[in-house]
Short mmCIF file of N, CA, C and O in Angstrom, two decimals:
data_model
loop_
_atom_site.label_atom_id
_atom_site.label_comp_id
_atom_site.label_asym_id
_atom_site.label_seq_id
_atom_site.Cartn_x
_atom_site.Cartn_y
_atom_site.Cartn_z
N MET A 15 1.05 -1.06 0.02
CA MET A 15 0.18 -0.09 0.26
C MET A 15 0.97 1.26 0.07
O MET A 15 2.05 1.11 0.90
N SER A 16 0.27 2.25 -0.89
CA SER A 16 1.37 3.32 -1.29
C SER A 16 0.32 3.99 -0.60
O SER A 16 -0.73 4.72 -0.61
N SER A 17 1.16 5.12 0.11
CA SER A 17 0.38 6.82 0.19
C SER A 17 0.99 7.57 -1.11
O SER A 17 2.27 7.75 -0.93
N THR A 18 0.53 8.87 -0.39
CA THR A 18 0.81 9.84 -1.44
C THR A 18 0.48 11.28 -0.10
O THR A 18 -0.32 11.29 0.22
N ASN A 19 1.52 11.74 -0.23
CA ASN A 19 0.92 12.81 0.96
C ASN A 19 0.64 14.45 -0.22
O ASN A 19 1.99 14.84 -0.93
N THR A 20 -0.34 14.80 -0.07
CA THR A 20 -1.23 15.74 -0.77
C THR A 20 -1.17 17.12 0.17
O THR A 20 -1.99 17.50 -0.23
N SER A 21 -0.76 17.16 1.01
CA SER A 21 -0.41 18.75 2.09
C SER A 21 0.34 19.71 1.43
O SER A 21 1.12 19.38 0.30
N ALA A 22 -0.64 20.40 1.07
CA ALA A 22 0.06 21.94 0.63
C ALA A 22 1.11 22.62 1.38
O ALA A 22 0.95 22.18 2.54
N THR A 23 1.80 22.96 0.81
CA THR A 23 3.78 23.67 1.62
C THR A 23 3.06 25.23 1.21
O THR A 23 3.06 25.61 0.32
N GLY A 24 3.14 26.16 2.16
CA GLY A 24 3.03 27.68 1.89
C GLY A 24 4.48 28.36 2.55
O GLY A 24 5.58 27.53 3.21
N HIS A 25 4.62 28.92 1.28
CA HIS A 25 5.89 29.94 1.90
C HIS A 25 5.65 31.49 2.20
O HIS A 25 4.88 32.20 1.30
N GLY A 26 6.27 32.16 2.85
CA GLY A 26 6.24 33.52 3.38
C GLY A 26 7.62 33.89 3.75
O GLY A 26 8.57 33.31 3.94
N ARG A 27 7.21 35.28 3.94
CA ARG A 27 8.26 36.72 3.82
C ARG A 27 8.12 37.00 4.38
O ARG A 27 6.91 38.11 3.79
N SER A 28 8.61 37.86 5.44
CA SER A 28 8.05 39.52 5.69
C SER A 28 8.65 40.53 5.27
O SER A 28 9.88 40.16 5.06
N GLN A 29 8.41 41.41 5.20
CA GLN A 29 8.68 42.34 4.88
C GLN A 29 9.70 42.94 5.50
O GLN A 29 9.76 43.52 7.10
N THR A 30 11.19 43.61 4.94
CA THR A 30 11.87 44.10 6.07
C THR A 30 11.83 45.69 6.49
O THR A 30 10.96 45.90 5.53
N ARG A 31 12.32 46.51 7.56
CA ARG A 31 12.54 47.51 7.67
C ARG A 31 12.07 48.71 5.92
O ARG A 31 11.42 49.05 5.87
N SER A 32 13.79 48.10 5.48
CA SER A 32 13.73 48.99 4.31
C SER A 32 12.80 48.77 3.32
O SER A 32 12.14 50.08 2.44
N GLU A 33 12.10 47.38 3.22
CA GLU A 33 11.22 46.94 2.44
C GLU A 33 9.56 47.61 2.62
O GLU A 33 9.20 48.72 1.71
N ARG A 34 9.43 48.09 4.06
CA ARG A 34 8.29 49.42 4.04
C ARG A 34 8.81 50.47 4.40
O ARG A 34 7.66 51.11 4.07
N LEU A 35 9.92 51.13 4.60
CA LEU A 35 9.99 52.20 4.16
C LEU A 35 10.06 52.31 2.73
O LEU A 35 9.51 53.66 2.29
N THR A 36 10.34 51.43 1.34
CA THR A 36 9.86 51.95 0.16
C THR A 36 8.52 51.60 -0.08
O THR A 36 8.14 52.93 -0.77
N ALA A 37 7.77 51.16 0.67
CA ALA A 37 6.91 51.20 0.66
C ALA A 37 5.85 52.14 0.60
O ALA A 37 5.07 52.84 -0.12
N TYR A 38 6.13 52.73 1.78
CA TYR A 38 6.31 54.13 2.35
C TYR A 38 6.03 55.41 0.80
O TYR A 38 5.41 55.96 0.62
N ASP A 39 7.42 54.62 0.41
CA ASP A 39 7.36 56.10 -0.54
C ASP A 39 7.24 55.92 -1.50
O ASP A 39 6.53 56.64 -1.98
N THR A 40 7.02 55.25 -2.20
CA THR A 40 5.80 54.80 -2.89
C THR A 40 4.40 55.03 -3.01
O THR A 40 3.93 55.62 -3.99
N LEU A 41 3.82 55.70 -2.33
CA LEU A 41 2.71 55.73 -1.89
C LEU A 41 2.62 57.21 -1.13
O LEU A 41 2.09 57.76 -2.05
N ALA A 42 3.61 58.16 -0.78
CA ALA A 42 3.79 59.23 -0.16
C ALA A 42 4.19 60.38 -0.79
O ALA A 42 3.88 61.02 -1.36
N ARG A 43 5.11 59.30 -2.14
CA ARG A 43 5.23 60.92 -2.75
C ARG A 43 4.53 61.22 -3.86
O ARG A 43 4.35 62.38 -3.87
N PRO A 44 3.44 60.20 -4.13
CA PRO A 44 2.16 60.64 -5.39
C PRO A 44 1.20 61.47 -4.71
O PRO A 44 0.66 62.20 -5.29
N ALA A 45 1.28 60.82 -2.65
CA ALA A 45 0.21 61.59 -2.32
C ALA A 45 0.28 62.86 -1.83
O ALA A 45 -0.35 64.14 -2.00
N VAL A 46 1.66 63.08 -1.99
CA VAL A 46 1.71 64.84 -1.73
C VAL A 46 2.32 65.33 -2.75
O VAL A 46 1.60 66.42 -3.04
N GLN A 47 2.72 64.95 -3.71
CA GLN A 47 2.50 66.09 -5.18
C GLN A 47 0.71 66.16 -5.48
O GLN A 47 0.74 67.08 -5.92
N ALA A 48 -0.10 65.07 -5.23
CA ALA A 48 -1.15 65.56 -5.56
C ALA A 48 -1.59 66.41 -4.97
O ALA A 48 -2.43 67.04 -5.22
N GLY A 49 -1.12 66.68 -3.65
CA GLY A 49 -1.75 67.61 -2.63
C GLY A 49 -1.01 68.71 -3.19
O GLY A 49 -1.37 70.01 -1.97
N GLY A 50 -0.11 68.71 -3.68
CA GLY A 50 0.50 70.20 -4.20
C GLY A 50 1.89 70.18 -3.83
O GLY A 50 2.31 71.47 -4.27
N GLY A 51 2.48 69.15 -3.23
CA GLY A 51 3.67 69.28 -2.55
C GLY A 51 4.92 69.50 -3.62
O GLY A 51 4.69 68.41 -4.79
N ARG A 52 5.80 70.12 -2.98
CA ARG A 52 6.73 70.10 -3.73
C ARG A 52 8.00 70.05 -3.38
O ARG A 52 8.59 70.66 -2.62
N VAL A 53 9.21 68.75 -3.57
CA VAL A 53 9.75 68.86 -2.57
C VAL A 53 11.03 69.44 -2.79
O VAL A 53 11.69 69.05 -3.80
N LEU A 54 11.80 69.80 -1.90
CA LEU A 54 12.90 71.07 -1.61
C LEU A 54 14.17 70.24 -1.50
O LEU A 54 14.84 70.11 -2.21
N SER A 55 13.79 69.02 -0.33
CA SER A 55 15.10 68.26 0.19
C SER A 55 14.82 67.03 0.71
O SER A 55 14.13 66.81 1.28
N ARG A 56 15.62 66.14 -0.01
CA ARG A 56 15.23 64.83 0.83
C ARG A 56 16.82 64.30 0.56
O ARG A 56 16.81 62.96 0.92
N GLY A 57 17.28 65.21 1.62
CA GLY A 57 18.71 64.94 2.40
C GLY A 57 18.95 63.69 3.24
O GLY A 57 18.82 64.47 4.27
N SER A 58 20.25 63.39 3.30
CA SER A 58 20.54 63.00 4.76
C SER A 58 21.74 63.49 5.20
O SER A 58 22.32 62.86 5.94
N ARG A 59 22.39 64.58 4.57
CA ARG A 59 23.65 65.10 4.66
C ARG A 59 22.67 66.15 5.60
O ARG A 59 22.65 67.23 5.11
N VAL A 60 23.38 66.12 6.87
CA VAL A 60 22.66 67.45 7.76
C VAL A 60 23.96 67.17 8.79
O VAL A 60 24.74 66.26 9.07
N VAL A 61 23.99 68.68 8.78
CA VAL A 61 25.35 69.20 9.93
C VAL A 61 24.17 69.65 11.03
O VAL A 61 23.41 70.81 10.61
N ALA A 62 23.89 68.94 12.62
CA ALA A 62 23.16 69.96 13.22
C ALA A 62 23.69 70.65 14.66
O ALA A 62 24.88 70.17 14.58
N HIS A 63 23.29 71.78 14.59
CA HIS A 63 24.17 72.17 15.56
C HIS A 63 23.04 73.40 16.70
O HIS A 63 21.77 72.63 17.13
N GLU A 64 23.86 73.43 17.95
CA GLU A 64 23.03 73.47 19.23
C GLU A 64 22.02 72.26 19.65
O GLU A 64 22.80 71.11 20.17
N ALA A 65 20.87 72.57 19.97
CA ALA A 65 19.93 71.00 19.92
C ALA A 65 19.39 70.51 19.03
O ALA A 65 18.58 69.84 19.16
N GLY A 66 19.75 70.88 17.92
CA GLY A 66 19.79 69.93 16.60
C GLY A 66 20.12 68.69 16.67
O GLY A 66 20.60 67.66 17.16
N ILE A 67 19.51 67.86 15.86
CA ILE A 67 19.51 66.15 15.86
C ILE A 67 19.66 66.15 14.51
O ILE A 67 19.49 66.68 13.83
N THR A 68 20.75 65.27 14.29
CA THR A 68 21.33 64.54 13.15
C THR A 68 20.56 63.45 12.47
O THR A 68 20.48 62.20 12.83
N ARG A 69 19.90 64.22 11.47
CA ARG A 69 18.63 62.81 10.77
C ARG A 69 18.00 63.50 10.07
O ARG A 69 18.05 64.58 9.26
N ARG A 70 17.50 62.34 8.95
CA ARG A 70 17.28 63.34 7.73
C ARG A 70 16.45 63.65 7.60
O ARG A 70 15.47 63.85 8.53
N VAL A 71 16.30 64.52 6.43
CA VAL A 71 15.06 65.62 6.49
C VAL A 71 14.87 65.44 5.21
O VAL A 71 15.77 65.51 4.22
N VAL A 72 13.71 65.36 5.12
CA VAL A 72 12.66 66.10 3.76
C VAL A 72 11.75 67.06 4.36
O VAL A 72 11.13 67.68 5.06
N LEU A 73 12.39 68.18 3.22
CA LEU A 73 11.43 69.50 3.34
C LEU A 73 10.62 69.46 2.07
O LEU A 73 11.14 69.77 0.70
N ILE A 74 9.24 69.76 2.05
CA ILE A 74 8.02 69.84 1.17
C ILE A 74 7.69 71.01 1.64
O ILE A 74 7.19 71.67 2.67
N GLU A 75 7.28 71.62 -0.11
CA GLU A 75 6.75 72.94 0.00
C GLU A 75 5.08 73.14 -0.61
O GLU A 75 5.06 72.16 -1.51
N PHE A 76 4.21 73.99 -0.46
CA PHE A 76 3.30 73.60 -0.53
C PHE A 76 2.59 75.52 -0.67
O PHE A 76 3.37 76.23 -0.06
N ASP A 77 1.62 75.71 -1.27
CA ASP A 77 1.09 76.91 -2.04
C ASP A 77 0.70 77.64 -0.35
O ASP A 77 1.11 78.87 -0.29
N SER A 78 0.50 76.88 0.14
CA SER A 78 0.14 77.26 1.63
C SER A 78 -0.18 76.30 2.95
O SER A 78 -0.33 75.45 2.55
N PHE A 79 -0.08 77.07 3.94
CA PHE A 79 -0.39 75.79 4.87
C PHE A 79 -1.47 75.05 4.91
O PHE A 79 -1.37 73.37 5.43
N GLU A 80 -2.50 75.28 4.54
CA GLU A 80 -3.94 75.14 4.36
C GLU A 80 -3.88 73.84 3.97
O GLU A 80 -4.01 72.33 3.87
N GLN A 81 -3.35 73.97 2.34
CA GLN A 81 -2.95 73.07 1.82
C GLN A 81 -1.67 71.88 2.39
O GLN A 81 -2.03 70.68 2.19
N ALA A 82 -1.09 72.32 2.77
CA ALA A 82 -0.55 71.10 3.82
C ALA A 82 -0.54 70.83 4.80
O ALA A 82 -0.48 69.08 4.60
N VAL A 83 -1.47 71.26 5.72
CA VAL A 83 -2.57 70.34 6.28
C VAL A 83 -3.55 69.33 5.48
O VAL A 83 -3.69 67.95 5.91
N ALA A 84 -3.86 70.02 4.36
CA ALA A 84 -4.89 68.65 3.68
C ALA A 84 -4.05 67.49 3.08
O ALA A 84 -4.65 66.39 3.21
N ALA A 85 -3.31 67.81 2.72
CA ALA A 85 -2.30 66.77 1.50
C ALA A 85 -1.68 65.90 3.49
O ALA A 85 -2.14 64.63 2.68
N TYR A 86 -1.83 66.44 4.24
CA TYR A 86 -1.03 65.68 5.64
C TYR A 86 -2.21 64.35 5.66
O TYR A 86 -2.14 63.01 6.10
N GLU A 87 -3.44 65.29 5.68
CA GLU A 87 -4.98 64.49 6.26
C GLU A 87 -5.68 64.06 4.74
O GLU A 87 -6.93 63.16 5.23
N SER A 88 -5.06 63.81 3.89
CA SER A 88 -5.70 63.01 3.10
C SER A 88 -5.75 61.42 2.46
O SER A 88 -4.95 61.48 3.98
N GLU A 89 -6.70 60.73 2.38
CA GLU A 89 -6.57 59.21 2.01
C GLU A 89 -5.71 58.72 1.98
O GLU A 89 -5.21 58.18 2.52
N ALA A 90 -5.63 59.43 0.91
CA ALA A 90 -4.03 58.73 0.07
C ALA A 90 -2.82 59.36 1.08
O ALA A 90 -1.62 57.99 1.55
N TYR A 91 -2.40 60.06 1.83
CA TYR A 91 -1.60 60.04 2.41
C TYR A 91 -1.38 59.29 3.80
O TYR A 91 -0.50 58.68 4.29
N GLN A 92 -2.80 58.90 4.14
CA GLN A 92 -2.94 58.18 5.32
C GLN A 92 -2.61 56.91 5.12
O GLN A 92 -2.06 55.60 5.97
N LYS A 93 -3.00 56.05 4.01
CA LYS A 93 -2.84 55.30 3.51
C LYS A 93 -0.67 55.11 3.56
O LYS A 93 -0.63 53.89 3.50
N ALA A 94 -0.29 56.07 3.34
CA ALA A 94 0.72 55.74 3.20
C ALA A 94 1.84 55.33 4.59
O ALA A 94 2.45 54.46 4.69
N LEU A 95 1.16 56.13 5.40
CA LEU A 95 1.64 56.26 6.75
C LEU A 95 1.38 54.96 7.62
O LEU A 95 2.15 54.33 8.45
N VAL A 96 0.31 53.98 6.52
CA VAL A 96 0.34 52.76 7.18
C VAL A 96 0.75 51.62 7.03
O VAL A 96 1.29 50.82 7.60
N ALA A 97 1.89 52.56 5.81
CA ALA A 97 3.16 51.45 5.36
C ALA A 97 4.17 51.31 6.65
O ALA A 97 4.95 50.57 5.82
N LEU A 98 4.35 52.90 6.94
CA LEU A 98 5.77 53.18 7.36
C LEU A 98 5.62 51.51 8.52
O LEU A 98 5.00 50.92 9.22
N PRO A 99 6.51 51.01 8.66
CA PRO A 99 7.50 50.25 9.59
C PRO A 99 7.39 50.73 10.83
O PRO A 99 7.06 51.83 11.82
N ASP A 100 7.09 49.24 11.78
CA ASP A 100 6.85 49.90 13.55
C ASP A 100 7.56 50.32 14.05
O ASP A 100 8.90 49.55 13.86
N GLY A 101 7.34 51.15 14.91
CA GLY A 101 8.90 51.85 15.93
C GLY A 101 9.34 52.58 14.84
O GLY A 101 10.22 53.26 15.72
N VAL A 102 9.03 53.26 13.95
CA VAL A 102 9.38 54.41 13.34
C VAL A 102 9.01 55.30 14.03
O VAL A 102 7.80 56.35 14.44
N GLU A 103 10.45 56.50 14.22
CA GLU A 103 10.04 57.71 15.48
C GLU A 103 10.12 58.61 14.17
O GLU A 103 11.34 59.00 13.34
N ARG A 104 9.27 59.65 14.09
CA ARG A 104 9.07 60.80 12.87
C ARG A 104 9.13 62.10 13.87
O ARG A 104 8.44 61.94 14.75
N ASP A 105 9.93 63.18 13.39
CA ASP A 105 9.18 64.44 13.95
C ASP A 105 9.09 65.35 12.46
O ASP A 105 9.32 65.73 12.05
N PHE A 106 7.45 65.32 12.65
CA PHE A 106 6.62 65.81 11.23
C PHE A 106 5.98 67.19 11.75
O PHE A 106 5.12 67.10 12.75
N ARG A 107 6.53 68.12 11.01
CA ARG A 107 5.88 69.37 11.28
C ARG A 107 5.62 70.30 10.13
O ARG A 107 6.40 69.89 9.37
N ILE A 108 4.30 70.65 10.39
CA ILE A 108 4.01 71.75 9.25
C ILE A 108 3.87 72.42 9.44
O ILE A 108 3.44 73.41 10.92
N ILE A 109 4.89 73.42 8.92
CA ILE A 109 4.64 75.40 9.16
C ILE A 109 4.26 76.58 8.36
O ILE A 109 4.62 75.94 7.47
N GLU A 110 3.88 77.37 9.41
CA GLU A 110 3.78 78.48 7.93
C GLU A 110 4.67 78.85 7.24
O GLU A 110 5.67 79.38 8.41
N GLY A 111 4.86 78.87 6.50
CA GLY A 111 6.21 80.10 5.94
C GLY A 111 5.82 81.41 5.90
O GLY A 111 4.43 82.25 6.45
N ILE A 112 7.36 82.30 5.58
CA ILE A 112 6.95 83.89 5.35
C ILE A 112 6.69 83.94 4.41
O ILE A 112 7.36 83.19 2.83
N ASP A 113 6.18 85.40 3.69
CA ASP A 113 5.90 86.05 2.41
C ASP A 113 7.47 86.53 2.01
O ASP A 113 7.82 87.68 3.00
#
């Protein structure tokens, strides 16, 4: 009597932190652009003085403060935030510019 193994084998892999950041970027960039945002700087070269923190900085310009808030609160950008890896700490600020 012979038996045949008919059980299925499943394969899975978890996303790395880098892959999740890439997923965030893939969703966030078009969401920001759709909200009228223009990326001015995406640099990791930072010199911090006084109480500054040396971290990567992304600087995005909008035509108005309200437009920036609306872009952050948009459904598309909120979907991007969900893609961020657990434990990511960000210092995210929306500030009003001067004319």
